[in-house]
Amino acid sequence: MLLKELRDLEANGLFERKVYNTIPVTVEYELTESGKTFQRVMGCYVGMGFRTQRKYYWEAVNLRIRINNISCALYKKSELLKREHK
């Protein structure tokens, strides 16, 4: 899968591939000028993705805390009801 992606990027002019006749074969990939321009643009998207991910991570943590608090409250309530019926 990675090889296919690298070949596609190479076909689109974003990478240059150099193959060296060694054992085992050595292959190096380097960004072209177009790839370097694209890298700057993608850096903005990646940064935005990380900021969004962080926001949703903390929302999920807060939701888990609330669910845990509700579970504890329900457990305590069920224990009280069990004691009352004895």
Coordinates of C-alpha atoms in Angstrom, one line a residue:
M1 CA 0.0 0.0 0.0
L2 CA 2.8 2.4 0.9
L3 CA 4.6 1.6 -2.3
K4 CA 1.5 2.4 -4.4
E5 CA 1.1 5.7 -2.6
L6 CA 4.7 6.6 -3.2
R7 CA 4.5 5.7 -6.9
D8 CA 1.3 7.8 -7.2
L9 CA 3.0 10.8 -5.6
E10 CA 6.0 10.2 -7.9
A11 CA 3.7 10.1 -11.0
N12 CA 2.1 13.3 -9.9
G13 CA 5.5 15.0 -9.7
L14 CA 5.6 15.5 -5.9
F15 CA 8.5 13.0 -5.3
E16 CA 11.6 11.9 -7.2
R17 CA 12.8 8.4 -6.7
K18 CA 16.4 7.3 -6.9
V19 CA 17.3 3.6 -7.0
Y20 CA 20.8 2.5 -6.1
N21 CA 22.2 -0.8 -7.3
T22 CA 23.1 -2.2 -3.9
I23 CA 22.3 -5.4 -2.1
P24 CA 19.6 -5.1 -0.9
V25 CA 18.4 -2.4 -3.3
T26 CA 18.4 1.1 -1.8
V27 CA 15.7 3.5 -2.8
E28 CA 15.6 7.2 -1.8
Y29 CA 12.6 9.5 -2.2
E30 CA 13.0 13.3 -2.3
L31 CA 10.5 16.1 -2.6
T32 CA 10.5 18.0 -5.9
E33 CA 9.9 21.7 -6.0
S34 CA 6.2 21.1 -6.5
G35 CA 6.3 18.7 -3.5
K36 CA 7.9 21.3 -1.3
T37 CA 5.2 23.8 -2.2
F38 CA 2.5 21.1 -1.5
Q39 CA 4.3 20.3 1.8
R40 CA 3.8 23.9 3.1
V41 CA 0.1 23.8 2.2
M42 CA -0.4 20.4 3.8
G43 CA 1.4 21.6 6.9
C44 CA -1.4 24.1 7.5
Y45 CA -4.0 21.3 7.1
V46 CA -2.1 19.0 9.5
G47 CA -1.9 21.8 12.1
M48 CA -5.6 22.4 11.8
G49 CA -6.3 18.7 12.2
F50 CA -4.2 18.5 15.4
R51 CA -6.0 21.5 16.9
T52 CA -9.4 20.0 16.1
Q53 CA -8.3 16.6 17.3
R54 CA -7.2 18.1 20.6
K55 CA -10.5 19.9 21.1
Y56 CA -12.5 16.7 20.5
Y57 CA -10.2 14.7 22.7
W58 CA -10.9 16.9 25.7
E59 CA -14.6 16.9 24.9
A60 CA -14.5 13.1 25.0
V61 CA -12.6 13.1 28.3
N62 CA -15.2 15.4 29.8
L63 CA -18.0 13.2 28.5
R64 CA -16.3 10.1 30.0
I65 CA -16.0 11.9 33.4
R66 CA -19.7 12.8 33.3
I67 CA -20.7 9.3 32.4
N68 CA -18.6 7.9 35.2
N69 CA -20.2 10.3 37.7
I70 CA -23.7 9.2 36.5
S71 CA -22.7 5.5 36.8
C72 CA -21.4 6.1 40.3
A73 CA -24.6 7.9 41.3
L74 CA -26.8 5.2 39.8
Y75 CA -24.7 2.5 41.6
K76 CA -25.1 4.3 45.0
K77 CA -28.8 4.7 44.4
S78 CA -29.2 1.0 43.6
E79 CA -27.3 0.1 46.8
L80 CA -29.6 2.3 48.9
L81 CA -32.6 0.7 47.3
K82 CA -31.3 -2.8 48.1
R83 CA -30.7 -1.8 51.7
E84 CA -34.2 -0.3 52.0
H85 CA -35.8 -3.6 50.7
K86 CA -34.0 -5.8 53.2

